[in-house]
JSON list of C-alpha atoms in Angstrom, two decimals:
[
{"chain": "A", "resi": 234, "resn": "MET", "atom": "CA", "xyz": [-210.19, 20.37, -112.97]},
{"chain": "A", "resi": 235, "resn": "ASN", "atom": "CA", "xyz": [-212.63, 22.39, -115.04]},
{"chain": "A", "resi": 236, "resn": "ASP", "atom": "CA", "xyz": [-212.67, 21.97, -118.76]},
{"chain": "A", "resi": 237, "resn": "TYR", "atom": "CA", "xyz": [-212.50, 25.29, -120.52]},
{"chain": "A", "resi": 238, "resn": "GLU", "atom": "CA", "xyz": [-212.60, 25.89, -124.24]},
{"chain": "A", "resi": 239, "resn": "LEU", "atom": "CA", "xyz": [-210.03, 27.82, -126.22]},
{"chain": "A", "resi": 240, "resn": "SER", "atom": "CA", "xyz": [-212.43, 30.76, -126.46]},
{"chain": "A", "resi": 241, "resn": "ASP", "atom": "CA", "xyz": [-212.63, 30.90, -122.65]},
{"chain": "A", "resi": 242, "resn": "TYR", "atom": "CA", "xyz": [-208.85, 31.14, -122.36]},
{"chain": "A", "resi": 243, "resn": "LEU", "atom": "CA", "xyz": [-208.65, 33.78, -125.08]},
{"chain": "A", "resi": 244, "resn": "ALA", "atom": "CA", "xyz": [-211.33, 35.90, -123.39]},
{"chain": "A", "resi": 245, "resn": "ALA", "atom": "CA", "xyz": [-209.60, 35.58, -120.02]},
{"chain": "A", "resi": 246, "resn": "LYS", "atom": "CA", "xyz": [-206.26, 36.53, -121.58]},
{"chain": "A", "resi": 247, "resn": "LYS", "atom": "CA", "xyz": [-207.77, 39.63, -123.17]},
{"chain": "A", "resi": 248, "resn": "SER", "atom": "CA", "xyz": [-209.36, 40.72, -119.89]},
{"chain": "A", "resi": 249, "resn": "LEU", "atom": "CA", "xyz": [-206.24, 40.09, -117.80]},
{"chain": "A", "resi": 250, "resn": "THR", "atom": "CA", "xyz": [-204.00, 41.83, -120.33]},
{"chain": "A", "resi": 251, "resn": "SER", "atom": "CA", "xyz": [-206.21, 44.90, -120.14]},
{"chain": "A", "resi": 252, "resn": "THR", "atom": "CA", "xyz": [-206.15, 44.84, -116.35]},
{"chain": "A", "resi": 253, "resn": "LEU", "atom": "CA", "xyz": [-202.38, 44.40, -116.35]},
{"chain": "A", "resi": 254, "resn": "HIS", "atom": "CA", "xyz": [-201.94, 47.45, -118.58]},
{"chain": "A", "resi": 255, "resn": "LYS", "atom": "CA", "xyz": [-204.17, 49.55, -116.30]},
{"chain": "A", "resi": 256, "resn": "ILE", "atom": "CA", "xyz": [-202.26, 48.54, -113.19]},
{"chain": "A", "resi": 257, "resn": "GLU", "atom": "CA", "xyz": [-198.91, 49.28, -114.85]},
{"chain": "A", "resi": 258, "resn": "GLN", "atom": "CA", "xyz": [-200.21, 52.75, -115.72]},
{"chain": "A", "resi": 259, "resn": "ALA", "atom": "CA", "xyz": [-201.44, 53.19, -112.15]},
{"chain": "A", "resi": 260, "resn": "ILE", "atom": "CA", "xyz": [-197.98, 52.32, -110.85]},
{"chain": "A", "resi": 261, "resn": "LEU", "atom": "CA", "xyz": [-196.49, 55.11, -112.94]},
{"chain": "A", "resi": 262, "resn": "SER", "atom": "CA", "xyz": [-199.03, 57.53, -111.50]},
{"chain": "A", "resi": 263, "resn": "LEU", "atom": "CA", "xyz": [-198.37, 56.34, -107.96]},
{"chain": "A", "resi": 264, "resn": "GLU", "atom": "CA", "xyz": [-194.61, 56.70, -108.46]},
{"chain": "A", "resi": 265, "resn": "GLU", "atom": "CA", "xyz": [-195.11, 60.28, -109.64]},
{"chain": "A", "resi": 266, "resn": "LYS", "atom": "CA", "xyz": [-197.12, 61.05, -106.52]},
{"chain": "A", "resi": 267, "resn": "GLN", "atom": "CA", "xyz": [-194.44, 59.38, -104.41]},
{"chain": "A", "resi": 268, "resn": "SER", "atom": "CA", "xyz": [-191.77, 61.54, -106.03]},
{"chain": "A", "resi": 269, "resn": "VAL", "atom": "CA", "xyz": [-193.51, 64.74, -104.93]},
{"chain": "A", "resi": 270, "resn": "GLY", "atom": "CA", "xyz": [-193.61, 63.65, -101.33]},
{"chain": "A", "resi": 271, "resn": "ARG", "atom": "CA", "xyz": [-196.81, 61.65, -100.89]},
{"chain": "A", "resi": 272, "resn": "ASN", "atom": "CA", "xyz": [-196.43, 58.29, -99.18]},
{"chain": "A", "resi": 273, "resn": "MET", "atom": "CA", "xyz": [-197.60, 55.79, -101.78]},
{"chain": "A", "resi": 274, "resn": "LYS", "atom": "CA", "xyz": [-195.24, 52.95, -100.88]},
{"chain": "A", "resi": 275, "resn": "ALA", "atom": "CA", "xyz": [-197.95, 50.50, -99.78]},
{"chain": "A", "resi": 276, "resn": "GLN", "atom": "CA", "xyz": [-200.05, 51.09, -102.90]},
{"chain": "A", "resi": 277, "resn": "ILE", "atom": "CA", "xyz": [-197.02, 50.74, -105.15]},
{"chain": "A", "resi": 278, "resn": "THR", "atom": "CA", "xyz": [-195.99, 47.48, -103.46]},
{"chain": "A", "resi": 279, "resn": "LEU", "atom": "CA", "xyz": [-199.52, 46.08, -103.71]},
{"chain": "A", "resi": 280, "resn": "SER", "atom": "CA", "xyz": [-199.76, 47.05, -107.37]},
{"chain": "A", "resi": 281, "resn": "ARG", "atom": "CA", "xyz": [-196.40, 45.44, -108.17]},
{"chain": "A", "resi": 282, "resn": "GLU", "atom": "CA", "xyz": [-197.55, 42.21, -106.49]},
{"chain": "A", "resi": 283, "resn": "ARG", "atom": "CA", "xyz": [-200.71, 42.32, -108.58]},
{"chain": "A", "resi": 284, "resn": "VAL", "atom": "CA", "xyz": [-198.61, 42.73, -111.72]},
{"chain": "A", "resi": 285, "resn": "LYS", "atom": "CA", "xyz": [-196.61, 39.61, -110.77]},
{"chain": "A", "resi": 286, "resn": "ALA", "atom": "CA", "xyz": [-199.80, 37.64, -110.19]},
{"chain": "A", "resi": 287, "resn": "LEU", "atom": "CA", "xyz": [-201.31, 38.76, -113.48]},
{"chain": "A", "resi": 288, "resn": "LYS", "atom": "CA", "xyz": [-198.15, 37.89, -115.41]},
{"chain": "A", "resi": 289, "resn": "LEU", "atom": "CA", "xyz": [-198.12, 34.44, -113.83]},
{"chain": "A", "resi": 290, "resn": "SER", "atom": "CA", "xyz": [-201.79, 33.96, -114.72]},
{"chain": "A", "resi": 291, "resn": "LEU", "atom": "CA", "xyz": [-201.16, 35.05, -118.28]},
{"chain": "A", "resi": 292, "resn": "ALA", "atom": "CA", "xyz": [-198.24, 32.63, -118.60]},
{"chain": "A", "resi": 293, "resn": "LEU", "atom": "CA", "xyz": [-200.42, 29.77, -117.42]},
{"chain": "A", "resi": 294, "resn": "ILE", "atom": "CA", "xyz": [-203.21, 30.79, -119.78]},
{"chain": "A", "resi": 295, "resn": "ASP", "atom": "CA", "xyz": [-200.72, 30.92, -122.66]},
{"chain": "A", "resi": 296, "resn": "ARG", "atom": "CA", "xyz": [-199.60, 27.40, -121.77]},
{"chain": "A", "resi": 297, "resn": "GLU", "atom": "CA", "xyz": [-203.18, 26.17, -121.93]},
{"chain": "A", "resi": 298, "resn": "ILE", "atom": "CA", "xyz": [-203.81, 28.01, -125.20]},
{"chain": "A", "resi": 299, "resn": "ASN", "atom": "CA", "xyz": [-200.74, 26.35, -126.73]},
{"chain": "A", "resi": 300, "resn": "GLU", "atom": "CA", "xyz": [-201.91, 22.93, -125.60]},
{"chain": "A", "resi": 301, "resn": "LEU", "atom": "CA", "xyz": [-205.37, 23.48, -127.09]},
{"chain": "A", "resi": 302, "resn": "SER", "atom": "CA", "xyz": [-204.11, 24.91, -130.38]}
]
């Protein structure tokens, strides 16, 4: 496995947290479009799966940060 430094994990966490926030905002926008009759189901589902993946990644990064701290 690759050896990463604490700074690498912190930078990755910051980037993924930002991406997570953007996707969560996009979901809200997609749900609004869905509510006015546009079919956004596939995009909403894909975005929700991305949110799950990002949250899992962040949890694993937090675990590594705690081990290195």
